[in-house]
XYZ file of C-alpha atoms in Angstrom:
249
model
C 115.155 -55.077 -21.830
C 114.751 -58.291 -19.846
C 115.521 -61.970 -20.328
C 111.799 -62.789 -20.365
C 111.034 -60.321 -23.152
C 114.083 -61.375 -25.151
C 112.780 -64.947 -24.968
C 109.238 -63.975 -25.961
C 110.393 -62.036 -29.008
C 112.805 -64.785 -30.039
C 109.982 -67.351 -29.823
C 107.852 -65.654 -32.485
C 108.512 -66.101 -36.199
C 109.465 -62.751 -37.708
C 108.477 -63.848 -41.189
C 104.713 -63.572 -40.595
C 102.466 -60.769 -41.797
C 99.644 -59.030 -39.953
C 96.401 -59.510 -41.849
C 94.037 -57.714 -39.453
C 94.323 -55.591 -36.311
C 91.479 -54.370 -34.098
C 92.015 -52.268 -30.981
C 88.696 -53.036 -29.260
C 87.284 -51.556 -26.082
C 88.290 -54.605 -24.034
C 90.477 -56.779 -26.224
C 93.013 -56.095 -28.942
C 92.946 -58.677 -31.731
C 95.686 -59.447 -34.245
C 95.461 -61.958 -37.074
C 98.714 -63.301 -38.487
C 98.809 -65.896 -41.235
C 95.385 -67.234 -40.286
C 95.909 -67.348 -36.495
C 94.371 -64.982 -33.948
C 96.033 -63.491 -30.885
C 94.747 -61.298 -28.056
C 95.911 -58.668 -25.620
C 93.939 -56.788 -23.010
C 93.267 -53.327 -24.394
C 94.590 -50.336 -22.444
C 91.978 -48.556 -20.376
C 92.908 -45.160 -21.770
C 94.175 -44.343 -25.237
C 94.311 -41.062 -27.134
C 91.257 -40.245 -29.234
C 93.466 -40.462 -32.322
C 96.453 -42.716 -32.982
C 99.055 -41.646 -35.494
C 99.446 -45.148 -36.857
C 95.781 -46.062 -37.279
C 95.056 -47.531 -40.707
C 98.676 -48.516 -41.317
C 99.175 -51.786 -39.396
C 97.417 -54.407 -41.521
C 99.867 -55.683 -44.091
C 102.952 -54.994 -42.028
C 105.350 -57.799 -41.207
C 105.838 -59.301 -37.763
C 109.352 -57.917 -37.636
C 107.969 -54.365 -37.607
C 105.283 -54.838 -34.939
C 106.631 -57.450 -32.524
C 109.091 -54.955 -30.964
C 106.104 -52.827 -29.960
C 105.761 -55.246 -27.045
C 108.680 -53.372 -25.472
C 107.008 -49.980 -25.838
C 105.949 -47.949 -22.802
C 103.012 -46.697 -24.844
C 100.096 -48.854 -23.646
C 98.377 -49.099 -27.039
C 101.588 -50.041 -28.832
C 102.413 -52.668 -26.194
C 98.945 -54.208 -26.596
C 99.430 -54.400 -30.354
C 102.840 -56.002 -29.893
C 101.480 -58.631 -27.493
C 98.508 -59.423 -29.736
C 100.829 -59.881 -32.729
C 103.129 -62.088 -30.633
C 100.192 -64.236 -29.553
C 98.817 -64.549 -33.065
C 102.272 -65.687 -34.161
C 102.891 -68.337 -31.479
C 99.367 -69.476 -30.539
C 98.910 -71.631 -33.610
C 97.263 -75.028 -33.990
C 100.722 -76.587 -34.098
C 101.800 -74.994 -30.810
C 101.657 -76.342 -27.275
C 98.070 -75.136 -26.783
C 96.914 -78.277 -28.590
C 98.167 -80.316 -25.592
C 96.175 -78.311 -23.029
C 93.091 -79.649 -21.252
C 89.838 -77.874 -22.106
C 88.082 -76.447 -19.040
C 84.319 -76.765 -19.077
C 82.071 -76.090 -16.114
C 78.852 -74.313 -15.230
C 80.603 -71.086 -14.240
C 81.264 -68.297 -16.757
C 84.270 -68.914 -18.969
C 86.512 -66.259 -17.419
C 86.083 -67.937 -13.996
C 86.659 -71.540 -15.047
C 90.335 -71.478 -14.092
C 89.449 -70.429 -10.554
C 86.728 -73.093 -10.323
C 89.232 -75.744 -11.445
C 91.823 -74.895 -8.794
C 89.415 -74.225 -5.916
C 89.655 -77.767 -4.396
C 93.433 -77.358 -3.988
C 93.349 -74.061 -2.154
C 91.897 -74.886 1.281
C 94.143 -73.455 3.968
C 96.446 -71.865 1.386
C 97.505 -68.221 1.112
C 96.169 -67.118 -2.263
C 96.854 -63.928 -4.211
C 95.149 -62.998 -7.482
C 96.757 -60.391 -9.731
C 93.982 -58.627 -11.603
C 90.289 -58.141 -10.816
C 88.037 -60.868 -12.242
C 84.315 -60.006 -12.131
C 82.339 -62.564 -10.132
C 85.312 -64.186 -8.403
C 84.224 -62.841 -5.010
C 81.008 -64.864 -5.358
C 82.622 -68.001 -6.763
C 85.222 -68.016 -3.978
C 83.012 -66.690 -1.181
C 84.282 -69.519 1.040
C 87.921 -69.168 -0.064
C 89.968 -66.313 1.408
C 92.182 -64.541 -1.135
C 93.710 -61.142 -1.764
C 93.248 -59.364 -5.082
C 95.847 -56.879 -6.316
C 94.709 -54.394 -8.945
C 96.150 -51.273 -10.533
C 92.685 -49.794 -11.066
C 91.115 -50.444 -7.674
C 87.620 -51.785 -7.192
C 85.883 -52.630 -3.919
C 87.879 -55.147 -1.912
C 91.057 -54.832 -4.001
C 94.511 -53.936 -2.753
C 96.868 -51.712 -4.778
C 99.353 -53.498 -6.988
C 102.255 -52.176 -4.905
C 101.133 -54.598 -2.163
C 102.737 -57.343 -4.279
C 106.088 -56.563 -2.644
C 104.669 -57.580 0.727
C 102.176 -60.332 -0.100
C 103.661 -62.424 -2.893
C 106.770 -63.703 -1.021
C 104.456 -65.342 1.530
C 101.856 -66.668 -0.892
C 101.251 -70.361 -1.582
C 99.332 -69.784 -4.833
C 99.500 -66.809 -7.188
C 97.175 -66.312 -10.142
C 98.666 -63.765 -12.542
C 96.838 -62.117 -15.409
C 98.886 -62.381 -18.600
C 98.031 -58.740 -19.296
C 100.971 -58.064 -16.966
C 103.220 -58.933 -19.914
C 102.207 -55.788 -21.768
C 102.401 -53.459 -18.764
C 105.877 -54.820 -17.897
C 105.035 -55.882 -14.331
C 105.289 -59.642 -14.921
C 109.045 -60.144 -14.362
C 108.890 -58.638 -10.881
C 105.669 -60.490 -10.019
C 107.299 -63.808 -10.935
C 110.430 -62.934 -8.991
C 108.357 -62.224 -5.889
C 106.356 -65.459 -6.343
C 109.293 -67.868 -6.394
C 107.967 -69.830 -3.398
C 104.416 -70.138 -4.762
C 102.556 -72.218 -7.299
C 102.047 -69.756 -10.158
C 99.199 -69.828 -12.680
C 99.688 -67.481 -15.645
C 96.286 -66.973 -17.188
C 94.004 -65.078 -19.544
C 93.485 -64.504 -23.268
C 96.707 -62.447 -23.350
C 98.741 -65.615 -22.649
C 101.391 -66.719 -25.155
C 101.171 -70.532 -25.294
C 104.860 -71.389 -24.906
C 106.133 -74.370 -22.922
C 109.289 -72.527 -21.846
C 107.503 -70.544 -19.143
C 108.724 -72.961 -16.479
C 112.173 -71.381 -16.514
C 110.605 -68.138 -15.267
C 108.764 -69.796 -12.378
C 105.364 -70.451 -13.976
C 103.761 -73.776 -13.009
C 100.507 -73.660 -15.007
C 99.347 -72.007 -18.194
C 95.646 -71.197 -18.464
C 94.790 -69.465 -21.712
C 92.229 -69.576 -24.485
C 91.863 -71.454 -27.738
C 89.863 -70.012 -30.615
C 86.764 -71.996 -31.594
C 85.033 -69.485 -33.863
C 87.369 -66.965 -35.571
C 84.522 -65.017 -37.169
C 82.733 -64.841 -33.811
C 85.897 -63.594 -32.133
C 86.196 -60.826 -34.714
C 82.582 -59.718 -34.187
C 82.716 -59.707 -30.382
C 85.934 -57.698 -30.213
C 84.917 -55.235 -32.923
C 81.609 -54.631 -31.106
C 83.299 -53.874 -27.777
C 82.744 -57.237 -26.094
C 84.505 -58.314 -22.915
C 83.526 -61.520 -21.136
C 81.193 -62.355 -24.059
C 84.361 -63.588 -25.759
C 84.057 -66.676 -23.531
C 80.435 -67.366 -24.509
C 81.329 -69.414 -27.590
C 84.137 -67.901 -29.690
C 86.914 -69.181 -27.387
C 87.410 -71.830 -24.706
C 89.692 -71.837 -21.679
C 92.340 -74.553 -21.523
C 94.931 -75.533 -18.906
C 98.421 -76.982 -19.081
C 100.690 -78.043 -16.214
C 104.364 -77.387 -16.926
C 106.804 -80.122 -16.016
C 110.072 -79.777 -14.200
């Protein structure tokens, strides 16, 4: 389908087995061989899913290819299984720097980079609640598929990203298949790929990513409760922490 997706699927062990799968209101959670992985849940899914009740116990080899599906729910499951498979304690996430500040967890990446952005042309892919207040003194343009006040439609990427200095990309763009084009358009920018949907893989540099900003699980049981009970940003209030890694040349 695309070199990026071929690489992602080749990076995950196909020998694992899915122990638990939860398609929550905000986050989809997969557990594979004791590790947890996330994907942003689709905003709209059918009231019934033909495969519900059949995923736990299946092998990675059966569910990883769902990442390539154009069905939003299936793609979220595929990404969550991929992340549970590669985001292990032995992976590159252990080398990342924990981000801790007074701002809410989902905004810590933006707080970290704020001192570097003065005078820069900044584009954020995805709407992050509260960013307009955190960056009230930092001009930026937000591109969003589901528009909220102040956002621009995602098709504006074709015009804005080639001239951007910094681009912050939500890793949920992996599941909706927009990431390859976003990275292609951002070749001249510093690119931060971020969010719980991030696969912690150090090979992202070859696709033009300069920084990885994802989450590490601190409390697996807490993660399970928050997602099962429909939580969104509450995921960052203890069960996970944000961490940052700069990718070398």
